[in-house]
Coordinates of N, CA and C in Angstrom, one line a residue:
Chain A
D1 N -10.1 10.4 -3.0 CA -9.0 10.2 -3.9 C -9.5 9.8 -5.3
A2 N -8.7 10.3 -6.3 CA -9.1 10.0 -7.7 C -8.9 8.5 -8.0
K3 N -9.7 8.0 -8.9 CA -9.6 6.6 -9.3 C -8.5 6.5 -10.4
T4 N -7.9 5.3 -10.4 CA -6.9 5.0 -11.5 C -7.3 3.8 -12.2
T5 N -6.8 3.7 -13.5 CA -7.1 2.6 -14.4 C -5.7 2.1 -14.9
Q6 N -5.5 0.8 -14.7 CA -4.2 0.2 -15.2 C -4.5 -1.1 -16.0
P7 N -3.7 -1.4 -17.0 CA -3.9 -2.7 -17.6 C -3.7 -3.8 -16.6
P8 N -4.4 -4.9 -16.7 CA -4.2 -6.0 -15.7 C -2.9 -6.7 -15.7
S9 N -2.3 -6.8 -16.9 CA -1.0 -7.5 -17.0 C -0.2 -7.0 -18.2
M10 N 1.1 -7.2 -18.1 CA 2.0 -6.8 -19.1 C 3.2 -7.8 -19.0
D11 N 3.8 -8.0 -20.2 CA 5.1 -8.8 -20.2 C 6.2 -7.8 -20.7
C12 N 7.4 -8.2 -20.3 CA 8.5 -7.4 -20.8 C 9.7 -8.3 -20.8
A13 N 10.6 -8.1 -21.8 CA 11.8 -9.0 -22.0 C 12.9 -8.4 -21.0
E14 N 13.6 -9.3 -20.4 CA 14.7 -8.9 -19.5 C 15.7 -8.0 -20.3
G15 N 16.1 -6.9 -19.6 CA 17.0 -6.0 -20.2 C 16.4 -4.9 -21.0
R16 N 15.1 -5.1 -21.3 CA 14.4 -4.0 -22.0 C 13.7 -3.1 -21.1
A17 N 13.2 -1.9 -21.6 CA 12.5 -1.0 -20.8 C 11.1 -1.5 -20.6
A18 N 10.6 -1.4 -19.4 CA 9.1 -1.7 -19.1 C 8.4 -0.3 -18.9
N19 N 7.4 -0.2 -19.7 CA 6.6 1.1 -19.6 C 5.2 0.7 -19.2
L20 N 4.9 1.2 -18.0 CA 3.6 0.8 -17.4 C 2.7 2.1 -17.3
P21 N 1.5 2.0 -18.1 CA 0.7 3.2 -18.1 C -0.4 3.2 -17.0
C22 N -0.8 4.4 -16.7 CA -1.9 4.6 -15.7 C -2.7 5.8 -16.1
N23 N -4.0 5.6 -16.1 CA -5.0 6.7 -16.4 C -5.6 7.2 -15.1
H24 N -5.6 8.5 -14.9 CA -6.2 9.1 -13.7 C -6.8 10.4 -14.1
S25 N -7.9 10.3 -14.9 CA -8.5 11.4 -15.6 C -9.2 12.4 -14.6
T26 N -9.5 11.9 -13.4 CA -10.2 12.7 -12.4 C -9.3 13.3 -11.4
I27 N -8.0 13.3 -11.6 CA -7.1 13.8 -10.7 C -7.3 15.3 -10.4
S28 N -7.2 15.7 -9.1 CA -7.4 17.1 -8.8 C -6.0 17.7 -8.6
G29 N -6.0 19.1 -8.6 CA -4.8 19.8 -8.7 C -3.8 19.6 -7.6
N30 N -4.2 19.2 -6.4 CA -3.3 18.9 -5.3 C -3.0 17.5 -5.1
E31 N -3.4 16.6 -5.9 CA -3.1 15.2 -5.8 C -1.8 14.8 -6.5
Y32 N -1.1 14.0 -5.8 CA 0.2 13.4 -6.3 C -0.1 12.1 -6.9
V33 N 0.8 11.7 -7.9 CA 0.8 10.4 -8.5 C 1.9 9.5 -7.8
Y34 N 1.5 8.4 -7.2 CA 2.5 7.5 -6.6 C 2.5 6.2 -7.3
W35 N 3.7 5.6 -7.3 CA 3.8 4.2 -7.8 C 4.4 3.3 -6.7
Y36 N 3.8 2.2 -6.5 CA 4.3 1.2 -5.6 C 4.3 -0.2 -6.3
R37 N 5.1 -1.1 -5.8 CA 5.0 -2.4 -6.3 C 5.0 -3.4 -5.2
Q38 N 4.4 -4.6 -5.5 CA 4.3 -5.6 -4.5 C 4.8 -6.9 -5.1
I39 N 5.9 -7.4 -4.6 CA 6.5 -8.7 -5.0 C 5.8 -9.7 -4.1
H40 N 5.5 -10.8 -4.7 CA 4.7 -11.9 -4.0 C 5.1 -12.1 -2.5
S41 N 4.0 -12.0 -1.7 CA 4.1 -12.3 -0.3 C 4.8 -11.2 0.5
Q42 N 5.1 -10.1 -0.1 CA 5.8 -9.0 0.6 C 4.9 -7.8 0.7
G43 N 5.2 -6.8 1.6 CA 4.5 -5.6 1.7 C 4.8 -4.7 0.5
P44 N 3.9 -3.8 0.1 CA 4.2 -2.9 -1.0 C 5.5 -2.1 -0.8
Q45 N 6.2 -1.8 -1.9 CA 7.4 -1.1 -1.9 C 7.2 0.2 -2.7
Y46 N 7.6 1.3 -2.1 CA 7.5 2.6 -2.8 C 8.5 2.6 -3.9
I47 N 8.1 3.2 -5.1 CA 9.0 3.4 -6.2 C 9.3 4.8 -6.5
I48 N 8.2 5.6 -6.7 CA 8.4 7.0 -7.1 C 7.1 7.8 -7.0
H49 N 7.2 9.1 -6.9 CA 6.0 9.9 -7.0 C 6.3 11.2 -7.6
G50 N 5.2 11.9 -8.1 CA 5.3 13.2 -8.7 C 4.0 14.0 -8.7
L51 N 4.1 15.3 -8.9 CA 2.9 16.1 -8.9 C 2.6 16.5 -10.4
K52 N 3.5 17.1 -11.1 CA 3.3 17.4 -12.5 C 4.6 17.4 -13.3
N53 N 5.7 17.4 -12.7 CA 7.0 17.3 -13.4 C 7.4 15.9 -13.5
N54 N 8.1 15.5 -14.6 CA 8.7 14.2 -14.7 C 9.7 14.0 -13.6
E55 N 9.8 12.8 -13.1 CA 10.7 12.5 -12.0 C 11.5 11.3 -12.3
T56 N 12.7 11.2 -11.8 CA 13.6 10.1 -12.0 C 14.3 9.8 -10.7
N57 N 14.4 8.5 -10.3 CA 15.3 8.1 -9.2 C 16.0 6.9 -9.6
E58 N 16.7 6.2 -8.6 CA 17.5 5.1 -9.0 C 16.7 3.9 -9.4
M59 N 15.5 3.9 -9.2 CA 14.6 2.7 -9.5 C 13.9 2.9 -10.9
A60 N 13.4 4.1 -11.1 CA 12.5 4.3 -12.2 C 12.4 5.8 -12.6
S61 N 11.7 6.0 -13.7 CA 11.3 7.3 -14.1 C 9.7 7.4 -14.2
L62 N 9.2 8.6 -13.9 CA 7.8 8.8 -13.9 C 7.5 9.9 -14.9
I63 N 6.7 9.6 -15.9 CA 6.4 10.6 -16.9 C 4.9 11.0 -16.7
I64 N 4.6 12.2 -16.4 CA 3.2 12.7 -16.2 C 2.8 13.6 -17.4
T65 N 1.7 13.3 -18.0 CA 1.3 14.2 -19.1 C 1.0 15.6 -18.6
E66 N 1.0 16.5 -19.6 CA 0.8 17.9 -19.2 C -0.5 18.2 -18.6
D67 N -1.6 17.5 -19.0 CA -2.9 17.6 -18.4 C -3.0 16.8 -17.1
R68 N -2.0 16.0 -16.8 CA -2.0 15.2 -15.6 C -3.0 14.1 -15.6
K69 N -3.6 13.8 -16.7 CA -4.7 12.8 -16.7 C -4.1 11.4 -16.9
S70 N -2.9 11.3 -17.1 CA -2.2 9.9 -17.2 C -0.8 10.0 -16.9
S71 N -0.2 8.9 -16.6 CA 1.2 8.8 -16.4 C 1.8 7.5 -16.8
T72 N 3.1 7.4 -16.9 CA 3.8 6.2 -17.3 C 5.0 6.0 -16.3
L73 N 5.0 4.8 -15.8 CA 6.2 4.4 -15.0 C 7.2 3.7 -15.9
I74 N 8.4 4.0 -15.9 CA 9.4 3.4 -16.8 C 10.5 2.7 -15.9
L75 N 10.6 1.4 -16.1 CA 11.8 0.7 -15.5 C 12.8 0.6 -16.7
P76 N 13.9 1.3 -16.7 CA 14.7 1.4 -17.9 C 15.3 0.1 -18.3
H77 N 15.7 -0.8 -17.4 CA 16.3 -2.1 -17.8 C 15.7 -3.2 -16.9
A78 N 14.6 -3.7 -17.3 CA 13.9 -4.6 -16.4 C 14.7 -5.9 -16.2
T79 N 14.7 -6.4 -14.9 CA 15.3 -7.7 -14.6 C 14.2 -8.6 -14.1
L80 N 14.6 -9.9 -13.9 CA 13.6 -10.9 -13.5 C 13.0 -10.5 -12.1
R81 N 13.8 -9.8 -11.3 CA 13.4 -9.4 -10.0 C 12.4 -8.3 -10.0
D82 N 12.2 -7.7 -11.1 CA 11.1 -6.7 -11.3 C 9.7 -7.2 -11.5
T83 N 9.6 -8.5 -11.6 CA 8.3 -9.2 -11.7 C 7.5 -8.9 -10.4
A84 N 6.4 -8.3 -10.6 CA 5.6 -7.9 -9.4 C 4.3 -7.3 -9.9
V85 N 3.5 -6.9 -8.9 CA 2.2 -6.1 -9.2 C 2.6 -4.7 -8.9
Y86 N 2.3 -3.8 -9.9 CA 2.6 -2.4 -9.8 C 1.3 -1.6 -9.7
Y87 N 1.3 -0.8 -8.6 CA 0.1 0.0 -8.3 C 0.4 1.5 -8.6
C88 N -0.6 2.1 -9.3 CA -0.6 3.6 -9.5 C -1.6 4.1 -8.6
I89 N -1.3 5.1 -7.8 CA -2.2 5.7 -6.8 C -2.1 7.2 -6.9
V90 N -3.3 7.9 -6.8 CA -3.3 9.3 -6.7 C -3.9 9.7 -5.4
T91 N -3.3 10.6 -4.7 CA -3.8 11.0 -3.3 C -3.2 12.3 -2.9
D92 N -3.9 13.0 -2.0 CA -3.4 14.2 -1.3 C -3.5 14.1 0.1
A93 N -4.1 13.0 0.6 CA -4.5 12.9 2.0 C -3.7 11.9 2.8
G94 N -2.6 11.4 2.3 CA -1.7 10.5 3.0 C -2.2 9.1 2.8
K95 N -3.5 8.8 3.0 CA -3.9 7.4 2.8 C -4.0 7.1 1.3
S96 N -3.7 5.8 1.0 CA -3.6 5.4 -0.4 C -4.8 4.4 -0.7
T97 N -5.5 4.7 -1.8 CA -6.5 3.8 -2.3 C -5.9 2.9 -3.4
F98 N -5.8 1.7 -3.2 CA -5.2 0.8 -4.2 C -6.2 0.2 -5.2
G99 N -5.9 0.3 -6.5 CA -6.7 -0.3 -7.5 C -6.2 -1.8 -7.6
D100 N -6.5 -2.3 -8.8 CA -6.1 -3.7 -9.0 C -4.6 -3.9 -9.5
G101 N -4.0 -2.8 -10.0 CA -2.7 -2.8 -10.4 C -2.4 -3.5 -11.7
T102 N -1.1 -3.5 -12.1 CA -0.7 -4.2 -13.3 C 0.3 -5.3 -12.9
T103 N 0.1 -6.5 -13.3 CA 1.0 -7.6 -13.0 C 2.0 -7.6 -14.1
L104 N 3.3 -7.2 -13.8 CA 4.4 -7.2 -14.8 C 5.1 -8.5 -14.7
T105 N 5.3 -9.1 -15.8 CA 6.1 -10.4 -15.8 C 7.3 -10.1 -16.7
V106 N 8.5 -10.2 -16.1 CA 9.7 -10.0 -16.9 C 10.2 -11.4 -17.3
K107 N 10.4 -11.6 -18.6 CA 10.7 -12.9 -19.1 C 12.2 -12.9 -19.6
P108 N 12.9 -14.0 -19.4 CA 14.3 -14.1 -19.9 C 14.4 -14.0 -21.4
Chain B
S1 N 13.0 7.7 5.9 CA 12.5 6.3 5.8 C 12.0 5.8 7.1
A2 N 11.4 4.6 7.1 CA 10.8 4.0 8.3 C 10.9 2.5 8.2
V3 N 11.3 1.9 9.3 CA 11.3 0.4 9.4 C 10.2 0.0 10.3
I4 N 9.4 -0.9 9.7 CA 8.2 -1.4 10.4 C 8.3 -2.8 10.8
S5 N 8.0 -3.1 12.1 CA 8.0 -4.5 12.6 C 6.6 -4.8 12.9
Q6 N 6.1 -5.9 12.2 CA 4.7 -6.3 12.4 C 4.7 -7.7 13.0
K7 N 3.9 -7.9 14.1 CA 3.9 -9.2 14.7 C 2.4 -9.6 15.0
P8 N 2.0 -10.8 14.9 CA 2.9 -11.9 14.4 C 3.0 -11.8 12.8
S9 N 3.9 -12.6 12.3 CA 4.0 -12.6 10.8 C 2.9 -13.5 10.2
R10 N 2.5 -14.5 10.9 CA 1.4 -15.3 10.5 C 0.8 -16.0 11.7
D11 N -0.5 -16.4 11.5 CA -1.2 -17.2 12.6 C -2.3 -17.9 12.0
I12 N -2.6 -19.0 12.7 CA -3.8 -19.8 12.3 C -4.7 -19.8 13.6
C13 N -5.9 -19.3 13.4 CA -6.8 -19.1 14.5 C -8.1 -19.8 14.3
Q14 N -8.7 -20.1 15.5 CA -10.1 -20.8 15.5 C -11.1 -19.7 15.3
R15 N -12.2 -20.1 14.5 CA -13.3 -19.1 14.4 C -13.9 -18.7 15.7
G16 N -14.3 -17.5 15.8 CA -14.9 -17.0 17.1 C -13.9 -16.4 18.0
T17 N -12.6 -16.6 17.8 CA -11.6 -16.0 18.6 C -11.2 -14.6 18.0
S18 N -10.3 -14.0 18.7 CA -9.8 -12.7 18.3 C -8.2 -12.7 18.2
L19 N -7.7 -11.9 17.4 CA -6.2 -11.8 17.2 C -5.8 -10.4 17.2
T20 N -4.8 -10.0 18.0 CA -4.3 -8.7 18.0 C -3.0 -8.6 17.3
I21 N -2.9 -7.7 16.3 CA -1.7 -7.6 15.5 C -1.0 -6.3 15.9
Q22 N 0.3 -6.4 16.1 CA 1.1 -5.2 16.5 C 1.9 -4.6 15.4
C23 N 2.1 -3.3 15.4 CA 2.9 -2.6 14.4 C 3.8 -1.6 15.2
Q24 N 5.1 -1.8 15.1 CA 6.0 -1.0 15.7 C 6.9 -0.3 14.7
V25 N 7.1 1.0 14.8 CA 7.9 1.8 13.9 C 9.1 2.3 14.6
D26 N 10.2 2.4 13.8 CA 11.5 2.8 14.4 C 11.6 4.3 14.6
S27 N 10.6 5.1 14.2 CA 10.6 6.5 14.4 C 9.2 7.0 14.6
Q28 N 9.1 8.2 15.1 CA 7.8 8.8 15.3 C 7.1 9.1 13.9
V29 N 5.9 8.8 13.7 CA 5.2 9.0 12.5 C 3.8 9.6 12.8
T30 N 3.4 10.5 11.9 CA 2.1 11.1 12.1 C 1.0 10.2 11.6
M31 N 1.2 9.7 10.4 CA 0.1 8.9 9.7 C 0.4 7.4 9.8
M32 N -0.6 6.7 10.3 CA -0.4 5.2 10.4 C -1.8 4.6 9.9
F33 N -1.7 3.6 9.0 CA -2.8 3.0 8.4 C -2.8 1.5 8.5
W34 N -4.0 0.9 8.5 CA -4.1 -0.5 8.5 C -4.9 -0.9 7.2
Y35 N -4.3 -2.0 6.5 CA -4.9 -2.5 5.3 C -5.2 -4.0 5.4
R36 N -6.1 -4.4 4.6 CA -6.4 -5.8 4.4 C -6.2 -6.2 3.0
Q37 N -5.6 -7.4 2.8 CA -5.4 -7.9 1.4 C -5.9 -9.3 1.4
Q38 N -7.1 -9.5 0.8 CA -7.7 -10.8 0.7 C -7.0 -11.6 -0.4
P39 N -7.1 -12.9 -0.3 CA -6.3 -13.8 -1.3 C -6.5 -13.4 -2.7
G40 N -5.4 -13.1 -3.4 CA -5.5 -12.8 -4.8 C -6.0 -11.4 -5.2
Q41 N -6.2 -10.6 -4.2 CA -6.8 -9.3 -4.4 C -5.8 -8.1 -4.0
S42 N -6.3 -6.9 -4.3 CA -5.5 -5.8 -4.0 C -5.7 -5.4 -2.5
L43 N -5.0 -4.3 -2.1 CA -5.1 -3.9 -0.7 C -6.3 -3.0 -0.5
T44 N -7.0 -3.2 0.6 CA -8.2 -2.4 1.0 C -7.9 -1.7 2.3
L45 N -8.1 -0.4 2.4 CA -7.8 0.4 3.6 C -8.9 0.1 4.6
I46 N -8.5 -0.3 5.8 CA -9.4 -0.5 6.9 C -9.7 0.8 7.6
A47 N -8.6 1.4 8.1 CA -8.7 2.6 8.9 C -7.4 3.3 9.0
T48 N -7.5 4.6 9.5 CA -6.4 5.4 9.8 C -6.3 5.4 11.3
A49 N -5.2 5.1 11.8 CA -5.0 5.0 13.3 C -4.5 6.4 13.8
N50 N -5.3 7.0 14.6 CA -5.0 8.4 15.0 C -4.4 8.3 16.4
Q51 N -3.3 9.0 16.7 CA -2.7 9.0 18.0 C -3.6 9.9 18.9
G52 N -4.0 9.3 20.0 CA -4.7 10.0 21.1 C -6.2 10.1 20.8
S53 N -6.7 9.5 19.8 CA -8.1 9.6 19.5 C -8.6 8.3 18.8
E54 N -9.9 8.2 18.6 CA -10.4 7.0 17.9 C -9.9 6.9 16.4
A55 N -9.8 5.7 16.0 CA -9.4 5.5 14.6 C -10.5 6.0 13.6
T56 N -10.2 6.3 12.4 CA -11.1 6.7 11.4 C -11.3 5.5 10.4
Y57 N -12.5 4.9 10.4 CA -12.7 3.7 9.6 C -13.3 4.0 8.2
E58 N -12.9 3.2 7.3 CA -13.4 3.3 5.9 C -14.7 2.6 5.9
S59 N -15.5 2.9 4.8 CA -16.8 2.3 4.6 C -16.6 0.8 4.6
G60 N -17.5 0.1 5.3 CA -17.5 -1.3 5.3 C -16.7 -1.9 6.5
F61 N -16.1 -1.1 7.3 CA -15.3 -1.6 8.4 C -15.8 -0.8 9.7
V62 N -15.9 -1.6 10.8 CA -16.5 -1.0 12.0 C -15.6 -1.3 13.2
I63 N -15.6 -0.4 14.1 CA -14.8 -0.5 15.3 C -15.0 -1.8 16.1
D64 N -16.2 -2.3 16.2 CA -16.5 -3.5 16.9 C -15.8 -4.7 16.4
K65 N -15.6 -4.7 15.1 CA -15.0 -5.8 14.4 C -13.4 -5.7 14.4
F66 N -13.0 -4.4 14.2 CA -11.6 -4.1 14.0 C -11.1 -3.0 14.9
P67 N -11.2 -3.2 16.2 CA -10.7 -2.2 17.2 C -9.2 -1.9 17.0
I68 N -8.9 -0.6 17.0 CA -7.5 -0.2 16.8 C -7.1 0.7 18.0
S69 N -5.9 0.5 18.4 CA -5.3 1.4 19.4 C -4.1 2.1 18.8
R70 N -3.8 3.3 19.3 CA -2.6 4.0 18.9 C -2.1 4.8 20.1
P71 N -1.4 4.2 21.0 CA -1.1 4.9 22.2 C 0.0 6.0 22.1
N72 N 0.8 5.8 21.0 CA 1.9 6.8 20.8 C 2.2 6.9 19.3
L73 N 3.3 7.7 19.0 CA 3.6 7.9 17.6 C 4.4 6.8 16.9
T74 N 4.7 5.7 17.7 CA 5.5 4.7 17.1 C 4.8 3.3 17.2
F75 N 3.6 3.2 17.6 CA 3.0 1.9 17.9 C 1.5 1.9 17.7
S76 N 1.0 0.8 17.1 CA -0.4 0.7 16.9 C -0.8 -0.8 17.0
T77 N -2.0 -1.1 17.3 CA -2.5 -2.5 17.2 C -3.8 -2.5 16.5
L78 N -4.0 -3.6 15.8 CA -5.3 -3.9 15.1 C -5.8 -5.2 15.7
T79 N -7.0 -5.3 16.1 CA -7.6 -6.5 16.6 C -8.6 -7.0 15.6
V80 N -8.6 -8.2 15.2 CA -9.6 -8.8 14.4 C -10.5 -9.7 15.3
S81 N -11.7 -9.2 15.5 CA -12.6 -9.8 16.6 C -13.5 -10.8 16.0
N82 N -13.9 -11.8 16.9 CA -14.9 -12.8 16.5 C -14.7 -13.3 15.1
M83 N -13.5 -13.9 14.9 CA -13.1 -14.2 13.5 C -13.9 -15.3 12.9
S84 N -14.1 -15.2 11.6 CA -14.7 -16.2 10.7 C -13.7 -16.5 9.6
P85 N -13.9 -17.6 8.8 CA -13.0 -17.9 7.7 C -12.9 -16.7 6.7
E86 N -13.9 -15.9 6.6 CA -13.8 -14.8 5.6 C -12.8 -13.7 6.0
D87 N -12.4 -13.8 7.3 CA -11.3 -12.8 7.7 C -9.9 -13.3 7.4
S88 N -9.8 -14.5 6.8 CA -8.5 -14.9 6.4 C -8.0 -14.0 5.3
S89 N -6.9 -13.3 5.6 CA -6.3 -12.3 4.8 C -4.9 -12.0 5.2
I90 N -4.2 -11.1 4.5 CA -3.0 -10.5 5.0 C -3.4 -9.1 5.5
Y91 N -2.9 -8.8 6.7 CA -3.2 -7.5 7.3 C -1.9 -6.7 7.3
L92 N -1.9 -5.5 6.8 CA -0.7 -4.7 6.7 C -0.8 -3.4 7.4
C93 N 0.3 -3.0 8.0 CA 0.4 -1.7 8.7 C 1.2 -0.9 7.7
S94 N 0.9 0.4 7.6 CA 1.6 1.3 6.8 C 1.8 2.7 7.5
V95 N 2.9 3.3 7.2 CA 3.1 4.6 7.9 C 3.6 5.6 6.8
Q96 N 3.4 6.9 7.1 CA 3.8 7.9 6.3 C 4.7 8.9 7.2
P97 N 6.0 8.8 7.1 CA 6.8 9.4 8.1 C 6.8 10.9 8.1
G98 N 6.7 11.5 6.9 CA 6.9 13.0 6.8 C 5.7 13.7 7.3
W99 N 5.9 14.9 7.6 CA 4.9 15.8 8.1 C 4.0 16.4 7.0
A100 N 4.6 16.4 5.8 CA 3.9 16.9 4.6 C 3.1 15.7 4.0
M101 N 2.1 16.0 3.3 CA 1.2 14.9 2.8 C 1.9 14.3 1.6
N102 N 2.9 14.9 0.9 CA 3.4 14.4 -0.3 C 4.7 13.6 -0.1
T103 N 4.6 12.7 0.9 CA 5.8 11.8 1.2 C 5.3 10.4 1.0
E104 N 6.3 9.5 0.8 CA 5.9 8.1 0.5 C 5.5 7.4 1.7
A105 N 4.7 6.3 1.5 CA 4.3 5.4 2.6 C 5.2 4.2 2.6
F106 N 5.4 3.7 3.8 CA 6.1 2.5 4.0 C 5.2 1.4 4.6
F107 N 5.5 0.2 4.2 CA 4.6 -0.9 4.6 C 5.3 -2.0 5.4
G108 N 4.7 -2.6 6.4 CA 5.2 -3.7 7.0 C 5.1 -4.9 6.1
Q109 N 5.6 -6.0 6.5 CA 5.6 -7.2 5.7 C 4.3 -8.0 5.8
G110 N 3.4 -7.5 6.7 CA 2.1 -8.1 6.8 C 2.0 -9.3 7.8
T111 N 0.8 -9.5 8.2 CA 0.4 -10.6 9.1 C -0.5 -11.5 8.3
R112 N -0.1 -12.7 8.0 CA -0.9 -13.6 7.2 C -1.8 -14.4 8.2
L113 N -3.1 -14.2 8.1 CA -4.1 -14.8 9.1 C -4.9 -15.8 8.3
T114 N -5.0 -17.0 8.9 CA -5.8 -18.0 8.4 C -6.8 -18.4 9.6
V115 N -8.1 -18.3 9.3 CA -9.1 -18.7 10.3 C -9.7 -20.0 9.9
V116 N -9.7 -20.9 10.8 CA -10.2 -22.3 10.5 C -11.5 -22.6 11.4

């Protein structure tokens, strides 16, 4: 699986959009980009995934650059409950290799 | 989707003993994985639990220390053997329900293990 790089931490004001970047410069053609989050003491929760097109669901949007070497997860209106560790993963084999993730803190 | 029941949710064990963690899924799944999350750290994949055959272990993990069973498509166990305080971690079961590789994974709530 390709390696990902994420900033260790980010802050966001409640109600504003949270934009979480991820670099995956060694991604291969058949690897998908997945995002999960882990709220303290809970198992990771799936957010969204994509191959090369931008994706949107009820939780978030995923923007993947044309060269697929980076992506951005967008939480359009962050709430305090979105405070968590966010993991960006690239994989084609089912199993997920977790990096250190980004700790997002949403502040009132 | 998949609902995962993991037991026990937590345990405190004496060093030198073993603990078996159970993972039950509400539907048949092809891919099932076991992860470890040490305090303050990210998740590390231990192994892929294969139905009807031996588990596939990641580098740094061996069958003697972490034997895994997968008797059917809805159930798996992970045993942490001959425990030491360094084994104190959260152990998580994960499944990927779809038959295609590009489906999301679901995680159990984890087993919080403390070895004293």
